[in-house]
């Protein structure tokens, strides 16, 4: 199937600091593209892959599951590590879930995490019943474009495939169980109002990780897709400042890569 226009992955070769960005469930790189370009313009090496089953039609996603999505970001992390002296992982929603899984598996190979409205548990009755519902309903209404900004829009499926949802619900308990293994510096930004992932998900993450360096920011003016919403510039600036703080003095400074951007 052809890709939706705008769903293409994005990569930029910059300096010695790499950033892997992971998009959300049923979404595409479009939701993180402005963030990726912001970091690239400041000299960072950036990778924003398209997850398997995404960016075409929702029926294609029914044939994939969390091991496929995780394998893609794991490959991208390995590629970044080959060319960068340190790598940060950022994620929106399920992208945050995958980022946490990477942190649990790769430890000190990841220099820091930036999570925006990460998901780690089922909140709605539909999610809790999805193991049964998926055999009756192939899909339900889509979750894309939960954005407060007037005229804002997210490129994603208009239907949510329930077999894929079920796979995601199987990942959540593993990620929650592994939260104490997360020791990397953490910047977590979560929206005060989120119609897709309840803010209590962020509280679960903050309450269980072992990271000594933790920063929490509440996004007052955005819904779920904060990277395309009113607080987008805040997300971008805070993440860059976080990366720069942890990179300076740890080898080459972030700005050394600016000339290559």
PDB file of C-alpha atoms in Angstrom:
ATOM      1  CA  UNK A   1       0.000   0.000   0.000  1.00  0.00           C
ATOM      2  CA  UNK A   2       1.235   3.540  -0.761  1.00  0.00           C
ATOM      3  CA  UNK A   3       2.073   5.789   2.166  1.00  0.00           C
ATOM      4  CA  UNK A   4      -0.193   8.633   3.181  1.00  0.00           C
ATOM      5  CA  UNK A   5       1.385  11.892   1.984  1.00  0.00           C
ATOM      6  CA  UNK A   6       3.300  13.277   4.956  1.00  0.00           C
ATOM      7  CA  UNK A   7       3.749   9.921   6.694  1.00  0.00           C
ATOM      8  CA  UNK A   8       7.317   9.455   5.481  1.00  0.00           C
ATOM      9  CA  UNK A   9      10.101   8.770   7.986  1.00  0.00           C
ATOM     10  CA  UNK A  10      12.590  11.571   8.620  1.00  0.00           C
ATOM     11  CA  UNK A  11      16.338  11.421   9.171  1.00  0.00           C
ATOM     12  CA  UNK A  12      19.009  14.087   9.522  1.00  0.00           C
ATOM     13  CA  UNK A  13      22.767  13.661   9.867  1.00  0.00           C
ATOM     14  CA  UNK A  14      24.119  16.173  12.352  1.00  0.00           C
ATOM     15  CA  UNK A  15      26.683  16.046  15.145  1.00  0.00           C
ATOM     16  CA  UNK A  16      27.715  13.441  17.678  1.00  0.00           C
ATOM     17  CA  UNK A  17      24.511  13.596  19.698  1.00  0.00           C
ATOM     18  CA  UNK A  18      21.705  11.487  18.285  1.00  0.00           C
ATOM     19  CA  UNK A  19      17.977  11.596  18.969  1.00  0.00           C
ATOM     20  CA  UNK A  20      15.492   8.833  18.207  1.00  0.00           C
ATOM     21  CA  UNK A  21      11.864   9.978  18.065  1.00  0.00           C
ATOM     22  CA  UNK A  22       9.024   7.430  18.310  1.00  0.00           C
ATOM     23  CA  UNK A  23       5.517   8.315  17.110  1.00  0.00           C
ATOM     24  CA  UNK A  24       2.279   7.071  18.603  1.00  0.00           C
ATOM     25  CA  UNK A  25      -0.295   4.336  18.020  1.00  0.00           C
ATOM     26  CA  UNK A  26      -2.100   4.689  14.643  1.00  0.00           C
ATOM     27  CA  UNK A  27      -0.129   7.899  14.040  1.00  0.00           C
ATOM     28  CA  UNK A  28       2.771   8.713  11.737  1.00  0.00           C
ATOM     29  CA  UNK A  29       6.052  10.652  11.790  1.00  0.00           C
ATOM     30  CA  UNK A  30       4.000  13.743  10.837  1.00  0.00           C
ATOM     31  CA  UNK A  31       3.021  14.180  14.494  1.00  0.00           C
ATOM     32  CA  UNK A  32       6.686  14.558  15.466  1.00  0.00           C
ATOM     33  CA  UNK A  33       8.113  16.071  12.288  1.00  0.00           C
ATOM     34  CA  UNK A  34       8.233  19.684  13.595  1.00  0.00           C
ATOM     35  CA  UNK A  35      10.006  18.429  16.741  1.00  0.00           C
ATOM     36  CA  UNK A  36      12.495  16.439  14.665  1.00  0.00           C
ATOM     37  CA  UNK A  37      13.207  19.428  12.417  1.00  0.00           C
ATOM     38  CA  UNK A  38      13.661  21.704  15.451  1.00  0.00           C
ATOM     39  CA  UNK A  39      16.320  19.376  16.887  1.00  0.00           C
ATOM     40  CA  UNK A  40      17.969  18.866  13.494  1.00  0.00           C
ATOM     41  CA  UNK A  41      18.243  22.643  12.999  1.00  0.00           C
ATOM     42  CA  UNK A  42      20.266  22.756  16.218  1.00  0.00           C
ATOM     43  CA  UNK A  43      22.862  20.316  14.987  1.00  0.00           C
ATOM     44  CA  UNK A  44      21.594  17.011  16.323  1.00  0.00           C
ATOM     45  CA  UNK A  45      21.497  13.759  14.395  1.00  0.00           C
ATOM     46  CA  UNK A  46      17.833  12.780  14.230  1.00  0.00           C
ATOM     47  CA  UNK A  47      15.958   9.598  13.356  1.00  0.00           C
ATOM     48  CA  UNK A  48      12.153   9.507  13.145  1.00  0.00           C
ATOM     49  CA  UNK A  49      11.069   6.134  11.739  1.00  0.00           C
ATOM     50  CA  UNK A  50       7.652   5.026  10.502  1.00  0.00           C
ATOM     51  CA  UNK A  51       6.423   2.113  12.610  1.00  0.00           C
ATOM     52  CA  UNK A  52       5.279  -1.072  10.803  1.00  0.00           C
ATOM     53  CA  UNK A  53       1.589  -1.125   9.913  1.00  0.00           C
ATOM     54  CA  UNK A  54       1.311   2.653  10.157  1.00  0.00           C
ATOM     55  CA  UNK A  55       0.927   5.324   7.502  1.00  0.00           C
ATOM     56  CA  UNK A  56      -1.042   3.284   4.953  1.00  0.00           C
ATOM     57  CA  UNK A  57      -4.463   1.928   6.003  1.00  0.00           C
ATOM     58  CA  UNK A  58      -5.700   0.658   9.354  1.00  0.00           C
ATOM     59  CA  UNK A  59      -6.228  -2.874   8.019  1.00  0.00           C
ATOM     60  CA  UNK A  60      -2.453  -3.172   7.526  1.00  0.00           C
ATOM     61  CA  UNK A  61      -1.923  -2.464  11.199  1.00  0.00           C
ATOM     62  CA  UNK A  62      -4.102  -5.445  12.140  1.00  0.00           C
ATOM     63  CA  UNK A  63      -1.280  -7.684  10.900  1.00  0.00           C
ATOM     64  CA  UNK A  64       1.325  -6.128  13.204  1.00  0.00           C
ATOM     65  CA  UNK A  65       1.904  -6.039  16.946  1.00  0.00           C
ATOM     66  CA  UNK A  66       4.136  -4.499  19.562  1.00  0.00           C
ATOM     67  CA  UNK A  67       7.140  -6.745  18.801  1.00  0.00           C
ATOM     68  CA  UNK A  68       7.133  -5.333  15.241  1.00  0.00           C
ATOM     69  CA  UNK A  69       6.926  -1.724  16.425  1.00  0.00           C
ATOM     70  CA  UNK A  70       9.593  -2.275  19.054  1.00  0.00           C
ATOM     71  CA  UNK A  71      11.929  -4.028  16.601  1.00  0.00           C
ATOM     72  CA  UNK A  72      11.814  -0.983  14.318  1.00  0.00           C
ATOM     73  CA  UNK A  73      12.839   1.513  17.014  1.00  0.00           C
ATOM     74  CA  UNK A  74      15.428  -0.938  18.328  1.00  0.00           C
ATOM     75  CA  UNK A  75      17.036  -1.082  14.866  1.00  0.00           C
ATOM     76  CA  UNK A  76      17.024   2.695  14.611  1.00  0.00           C
ATOM     77  CA  UNK A  77      18.638   2.970  18.033  1.00  0.00           C
ATOM     78  CA  UNK A  78      21.407   0.590  16.954  1.00  0.00           C
ATOM     79  CA  UNK A  79      22.034   2.652  13.812  1.00  0.00           C
ATOM     80  CA  UNK A  80      22.264   5.870  15.818  1.00  0.00           C
ATOM     81  CA  UNK A  81      24.630   4.309  18.323  1.00  0.00           C
ATOM     82  CA  UNK A  82      27.002   3.366  15.513  1.00  0.00           C
ATOM     83  CA  UNK A  83      27.519   6.984  14.485  1.00  0.00           C
ATOM     84  CA  UNK A  84      26.783   8.998  17.643  1.00  0.00           C
ATOM     85  CA  UNK A  85      28.674   9.213  20.931  1.00  0.00           C
ATOM     86  CA  UNK A  86      25.410   9.390  22.856  1.00  0.00           C
ATOM     87  CA  UNK A  87      21.750   8.885  22.009  1.00  0.00           C
ATOM     88  CA  UNK A  88      18.547  10.242  23.529  1.00  0.00           C
ATOM     89  CA  UNK A  89      15.148   8.648  22.969  1.00  0.00           C
ATOM     90  CA  UNK A  90      11.933  10.675  22.751  1.00  0.00           C
ATOM     91  CA  UNK A  91       8.386   9.403  22.376  1.00  0.00           C
ATOM     92  CA  UNK A  92       4.769  10.522  22.158  1.00  0.00           C
ATOM     93  CA  UNK A  93       2.023   8.314  23.607  1.00  0.00           C
ATOM     94  CA  UNK A  94       2.823   4.699  22.575  1.00  0.00           C
ATOM     95  CA  UNK A  95       6.124   6.102  21.342  1.00  0.00           C
ATOM     96  CA  UNK A  96       6.812   6.848  24.991  1.00  0.00           C
ATOM     97  CA  UNK A  97       5.955   3.254  25.856  1.00  0.00           C
ATOM     98  CA  UNK A  98       8.480   2.033  23.299  1.00  0.00           C
ATOM     99  CA  UNK A  99      11.051   4.540  24.587  1.00  0.00           C
ATOM    100  CA  UNK A 100      10.664   3.160  28.108  1.00  0.00           C
ATOM    101  CA  UNK A 101      11.106  -0.383  26.782  1.00  0.00           C
ATOM    102  CA  UNK A 102      14.303   0.665  25.006  1.00  0.00           C
ATOM    103  CA  UNK A 103      15.575   2.259  28.221  1.00  0.00           C
ATOM    104  CA  UNK A 104      14.858  -0.919  30.166  1.00  0.00           C
ATOM    105  CA  UNK A 105      16.695  -3.071  27.647  1.00  0.00           C
ATOM    106  CA  UNK A 106      19.672  -0.856  26.779  1.00  0.00           C
ATOM    107  CA  UNK A 107      20.509   0.875  30.055  1.00  0.00           C
ATOM    108  CA  UNK A 108      23.444   3.291  29.890  1.00  0.00           C
ATOM    109  CA  UNK A 109      23.545   3.077  26.085  1.00  0.00           C
ATOM    110  CA  UNK A 110      20.712   5.626  26.238  1.00  0.00           C
ATOM    111  CA  UNK A 111      21.728   9.000  27.671  1.00  0.00           C
ATOM    112  CA  UNK A 112      18.249  10.266  28.481  1.00  0.00           C
ATOM    113  CA  UNK A 113      14.512   9.989  27.824  1.00  0.00           C
ATOM    114  CA  UNK A 114      11.939  12.590  26.820  1.00  0.00           C
ATOM    115  CA  UNK A 115       8.347  11.365  27.119  1.00  0.00           C
ATOM    116  CA  UNK A 116       5.210  13.226  26.057  1.00  0.00           C
ATOM    117  CA  UNK A 117       1.925  11.777  27.355  1.00  0.00           C
ATOM    118  CA  UNK A 118       3.253   8.197  27.551  1.00  0.00           C
ATOM    119  CA  UNK A 119       0.809   5.286  27.848  1.00  0.00           C
ATOM    120  CA  UNK A 120       1.402   2.384  30.239  1.00  0.00           C
ATOM    121  CA  UNK A 121      -2.074   1.143  31.183  1.00  0.00           C
ATOM    122  CA  UNK A 122      -5.665   0.681  30.059  1.00  0.00           C
ATOM    123  CA  UNK A 123      -8.030   3.397  31.273  1.00  0.00           C
ATOM    124  CA  UNK A 124     -11.252   3.054  29.263  1.00  0.00           C
ATOM    125  CA  UNK A 125     -13.790   0.190  29.433  1.00  0.00           C
ATOM    126  CA  UNK A 126     -13.161  -0.502  25.734  1.00  0.00           C
ATOM    127  CA  UNK A 127      -9.447  -1.016  26.331  1.00  0.00           C
ATOM    128  CA  UNK A 128     -10.087  -3.280  29.291  1.00  0.00           C
ATOM    129  CA  UNK A 129     -12.450  -5.443  27.220  1.00  0.00           C
ATOM    130  CA  UNK A 130     -10.421  -5.470  24.017  1.00  0.00           C
ATOM    131  CA  UNK A 131      -9.314  -9.115  24.357  1.00  0.00           C
ATOM    132  CA  UNK A 132     -12.948 -10.098  23.733  1.00  0.00           C
ATOM    133  CA  UNK A 133     -14.108  -7.175  21.594  1.00  0.00           C
ATOM    134  CA  UNK A 134     -11.438  -7.717  18.951  1.00  0.00           C
ATOM    135  CA  UNK A 135     -13.130 -10.977  17.918  1.00  0.00           C
ATOM    136  CA  UNK A 136     -16.420  -9.140  17.316  1.00  0.00           C
ATOM    137  CA  UNK A 137     -15.342  -5.690  16.135  1.00  0.00           C
ATOM    138  CA  UNK A 138     -12.339  -5.292  13.824  1.00  0.00           C
ATOM    139  CA  UNK A 139     -12.044  -1.579  14.605  1.00  0.00           C
ATOM    140  CA  UNK A 140     -13.513   1.353  16.494  1.00  0.00           C
ATOM    141  CA  UNK A 141     -13.419   5.119  15.994  1.00  0.00           C
ATOM    142  CA  UNK A 142      -9.961   6.591  15.514  1.00  0.00           C
ATOM    143  CA  UNK A 143      -7.996   8.477  18.173  1.00  0.00           C
ATOM    144  CA  UNK A 144      -6.015  10.865  15.968  1.00  0.00           C
ATOM    145  CA  UNK A 145      -6.059  14.671  16.264  1.00  0.00           C
ATOM    146  CA  UNK A 146      -6.756  15.158  19.968  1.00  0.00           C
ATOM    147  CA  UNK A 147      -5.472  18.723  19.637  1.00  0.00           C
ATOM    148  CA  UNK A 148      -6.690  21.911  21.350  1.00  0.00           C
ATOM    149  CA  UNK A 149      -5.169  24.237  18.760  1.00  0.00           C
ATOM    150  CA  UNK A 150      -7.819  25.469  16.327  1.00  0.00           C
ATOM    151  CA  UNK A 151      -7.097  24.074  12.884  1.00  0.00           C
ATOM    152  CA  UNK A 152      -4.522  21.593  14.206  1.00  0.00           C
ATOM    153  CA  UNK A 153      -4.566  18.137  12.696  1.00  0.00           C
ATOM    154  CA  UNK A 154      -2.711  14.859  13.083  1.00  0.00           C
ATOM    155  CA  UNK A 155      -2.127  12.458  10.206  1.00  0.00           C
ATOM    156  CA  UNK A 156      -3.368   9.075  11.388  1.00  0.00           C
ATOM    157  CA  UNK A 157      -5.974   6.374  10.889  1.00  0.00           C
ATOM    158  CA  UNK A 158      -9.654   7.227  11.204  1.00  0.00           C
ATOM    159  CA  UNK A 159     -10.234   3.755  12.646  1.00  0.00           C
ATOM    160  CA  UNK A 160      -8.462   2.036  15.535  1.00  0.00           C
ATOM    161  CA  UNK A 161      -7.682  -1.655  14.776  1.00  0.00           C
ATOM    162  CA  UNK A 162      -8.532  -3.754  17.819  1.00  0.00           C
ATOM    163  CA  UNK A 163      -6.133  -6.646  17.190  1.00  0.00           C
ATOM    164  CA  UNK A 164      -3.336  -4.091  17.290  1.00  0.00           C
ATOM    165  CA  UNK A 165      -4.822  -2.487  20.412  1.00  0.00           C
ATOM    166  CA  UNK A 166      -4.817  -5.878  22.087  1.00  0.00           C
ATOM    167  CA  UNK A 167      -1.123  -6.268  21.297  1.00  0.00           C
ATOM    168  CA  UNK A 168      -0.420  -2.880  22.874  1.00  0.00           C
ATOM    169  CA  UNK A 169      -2.267  -3.923  26.029  1.00  0.00           C
ATOM    170  CA  UNK A 170       0.088  -6.917  26.225  1.00  0.00           C
ATOM    171  CA  UNK A 171       3.095  -4.595  26.145  1.00  0.00           C
ATOM    172  CA  UNK A 172       1.919  -2.295  28.926  1.00  0.00           C
ATOM    173  CA  UNK A 173       2.317  -4.766  31.840  1.00  0.00           C
ATOM    174  CA  UNK A 174       5.860  -5.597  30.734  1.00  0.00           C
ATOM    175  CA  UNK A 175       6.798  -1.935  30.574  1.00  0.00           C
ATOM    176  CA  UNK A 176       5.204  -1.183  33.956  1.00  0.00           C
ATOM    177  CA  UNK A 177       7.029  -4.115  35.545  1.00  0.00           C
ATOM    178  CA  UNK A 178      10.313  -2.824  34.150  1.00  0.00           C
ATOM    179  CA  UNK A 179       9.950   0.807  35.251  1.00  0.00           C
ATOM    180  CA  UNK A 180      12.352   0.377  38.206  1.00  0.00           C
ATOM    181  CA  UNK A 181      15.004  -0.597  35.627  1.00  0.00           C
ATOM    182  CA  UNK A 182      14.752   2.878  34.068  1.00  0.00           C
ATOM    183  CA  UNK A 183      17.688   4.824  35.506  1.00  0.00           C
ATOM    184  CA  UNK A 184      18.364   7.341  32.718  1.00  0.00           C
ATOM    185  CA  UNK A 185      17.703  11.067  33.165  1.00  0.00           C
ATOM    186  CA  UNK A 186      14.043  11.669  32.378  1.00  0.00           C
ATOM    187  CA  UNK A 187      12.050  14.637  31.101  1.00  0.00           C
ATOM    188  CA  UNK A 188       8.322  13.889  31.194  1.00  0.00           C
ATOM    189  CA  UNK A 189       5.830  16.356  29.736  1.00  0.00           C
ATOM    190  CA  UNK A 190       2.131  15.626  30.116  1.00  0.00           C
ATOM    191  CA  UNK A 191      -1.034  17.483  29.209  1.00  0.00           C
ATOM    192  CA  UNK A 192      -3.404  18.660  31.907  1.00  0.00           C
ATOM    193  CA  UNK A 193      -6.295  17.568  29.691  1.00  0.00           C
ATOM    194  CA  UNK A 194      -5.818  14.476  27.521  1.00  0.00           C
ATOM    195  CA  UNK A 195      -8.724  12.624  25.900  1.00  0.00           C
ATOM    196  CA  UNK A 196      -6.606   9.667  24.714  1.00  0.00           C
ATOM    197  CA  UNK A 197      -4.154   8.827  27.529  1.00  0.00           C
ATOM    198  CA  UNK A 198      -5.243   9.720  31.061  1.00  0.00           C
ATOM    199  CA  UNK A 199      -2.662  11.847  32.932  1.00  0.00           C
ATOM    200  CA  UNK A 200      -2.502   9.120  35.598  1.00  0.00           C
ATOM    201  CA  UNK A 201      -0.280   7.200  33.163  1.00  0.00           C
ATOM    202  CA  UNK A 202       2.440   9.792  33.692  1.00  0.00           C
ATOM    203  CA  UNK A 203       1.999   9.511  37.456  1.00  0.00           C
ATOM    204  CA  UNK A 204       2.594   5.753  37.217  1.00  0.00           C
ATOM    205  CA  UNK A 205       5.821   6.327  35.302  1.00  0.00           C
ATOM    206  CA  UNK A 206       7.094   9.050  37.641  1.00  0.00           C
ATOM    207  CA  UNK A 207       6.281   6.960  40.701  1.00  0.00           C
ATOM    208  CA  UNK A 208       8.120   3.846  39.586  1.00  0.00           C
ATOM    209  CA  UNK A 209      11.264   4.782  37.636  1.00  0.00           C
ATOM    210  CA  UNK A 210      14.643   4.727  39.387  1.00  0.00           C
ATOM    211  CA  UNK A 211      15.988   7.805  37.594  1.00  0.00           C
ATOM    212  CA  UNK A 212      17.727  10.272  39.911  1.00  0.00           C
ATOM    213  CA  UNK A 213      17.437  13.110  37.379  1.00  0.00           C
ATOM    214  CA  UNK A 214      13.717  13.652  36.740  1.00  0.00           C
ATOM    215  CA  UNK A 215      11.952  16.724  35.388  1.00  0.00           C
ATOM    216  CA  UNK A 216       8.161  16.938  35.096  1.00  0.00           C
ATOM    217  CA  UNK A 217       6.398  19.591  33.057  1.00  0.00           C
ATOM    218  CA  UNK A 218       2.621  20.027  32.872  1.00  0.00           C
ATOM    219  CA  UNK A 219       1.309  21.224  29.508  1.00  0.00           C
ATOM    220  CA  UNK A 220      -1.556  23.552  30.348  1.00  0.00           C
ATOM    221  CA  UNK A 221      -2.757  24.424  26.848  1.00  0.00           C
ATOM    222  CA  UNK A 222      -2.569  21.179  24.860  1.00  0.00           C
ATOM    223  CA  UNK A 223      -4.458  17.922  24.524  1.00  0.00           C
ATOM    224  CA  UNK A 224      -2.873  14.553  23.688  1.00  0.00           C
ATOM    225  CA  UNK A 225      -0.855  15.398  20.576  1.00  0.00           C
ATOM    226  CA  UNK A 226       1.074  18.153  22.337  1.00  0.00           C
ATOM    227  CA  UNK A 227       3.805  18.137  19.684  1.00  0.00           C
ATOM    228  CA  UNK A 228       1.316  19.696  17.226  1.00  0.00           C
ATOM    229  CA  UNK A 229      -0.564  21.768  19.790  1.00  0.00           C
ATOM    230  CA  UNK A 230      -0.312  25.070  21.651  1.00  0.00           C
ATOM    231  CA  UNK A 231       2.594  23.866  23.809  1.00  0.00           C
ATOM    232  CA  UNK A 232       4.652  22.449  20.936  1.00  0.00           C
ATOM    233  CA  UNK A 233       7.375  25.099  21.162  1.00  0.00           C
ATOM    234  CA  UNK A 234       7.631  24.465  24.909  1.00  0.00           C
ATOM    235  CA  UNK A 235       8.084  20.733  24.273  1.00  0.00           C
ATOM    236  CA  UNK A 236      10.762  21.415  21.676  1.00  0.00           C
ATOM    237  CA  UNK A 237      12.668  23.966  23.750  1.00  0.00           C
ATOM    238  CA  UNK A 238      12.542  21.947  26.975  1.00  0.00           C
ATOM    239  CA  UNK A 239      13.716  18.791  25.215  1.00  0.00           C
ATOM    240  CA  UNK A 240      16.607  20.568  23.535  1.00  0.00           C
ATOM    241  CA  UNK A 241      17.683  22.209  26.808  1.00  0.00           C
ATOM    242  CA  UNK A 242      17.523  18.783  28.504  1.00  0.00           C
ATOM    243  CA  UNK A 243      19.662  17.174  25.801  1.00  0.00           C
ATOM    244  CA  UNK A 244      22.135  20.054  25.758  1.00  0.00           C
ATOM    245  CA  UNK A 245      22.531  19.997  29.556  1.00  0.00           C
ATOM    246  CA  UNK A 246      23.313  16.286  29.554  1.00  0.00           C
ATOM    247  CA  UNK A 247      25.610  16.475  26.528  1.00  0.00           C
ATOM    248  CA  UNK A 248      27.887  19.380  27.427  1.00  0.00           C
ATOM    249  CA  UNK A 249      30.886  18.001  29.263  1.00  0.00           C
ATOM    250  CA  UNK A 250      30.122  14.457  28.152  1.00  0.00           C
ATOM    251  CA  UNK A 251      32.347  14.613  25.084  1.00  0.00           C
ATOM    252  CA  UNK A 252      31.574  16.943  22.205  1.00  0.00           C
ATOM    253  CA  UNK A 253      29.015  19.617  22.998  1.00  0.00           C
ATOM    254  CA  UNK A 254      25.710  19.598  21.146  1.00  0.00           C
ATOM    255  CA  UNK A 255      26.465  22.803  19.288  1.00  0.00           C
ATOM    256  CA  UNK A 256      29.580  21.339  17.670  1.00  0.00           C
ATOM    257  CA  UNK A 257      27.251  19.632  15.226  1.00  0.00           C
ATOM    258  CA  UNK A 258      25.469  22.820  14.249  1.00  0.00           C
ATOM    259  CA  UNK A 259      27.632  23.425  11.175  1.00  0.00           C
ATOM    260  CA  UNK A 260      26.508  20.086   9.799  1.00  0.00           C
ATOM    261  CA  UNK A 261      22.848  20.978  10.226  1.00  0.00           C
TER     262      UNK A 261
END
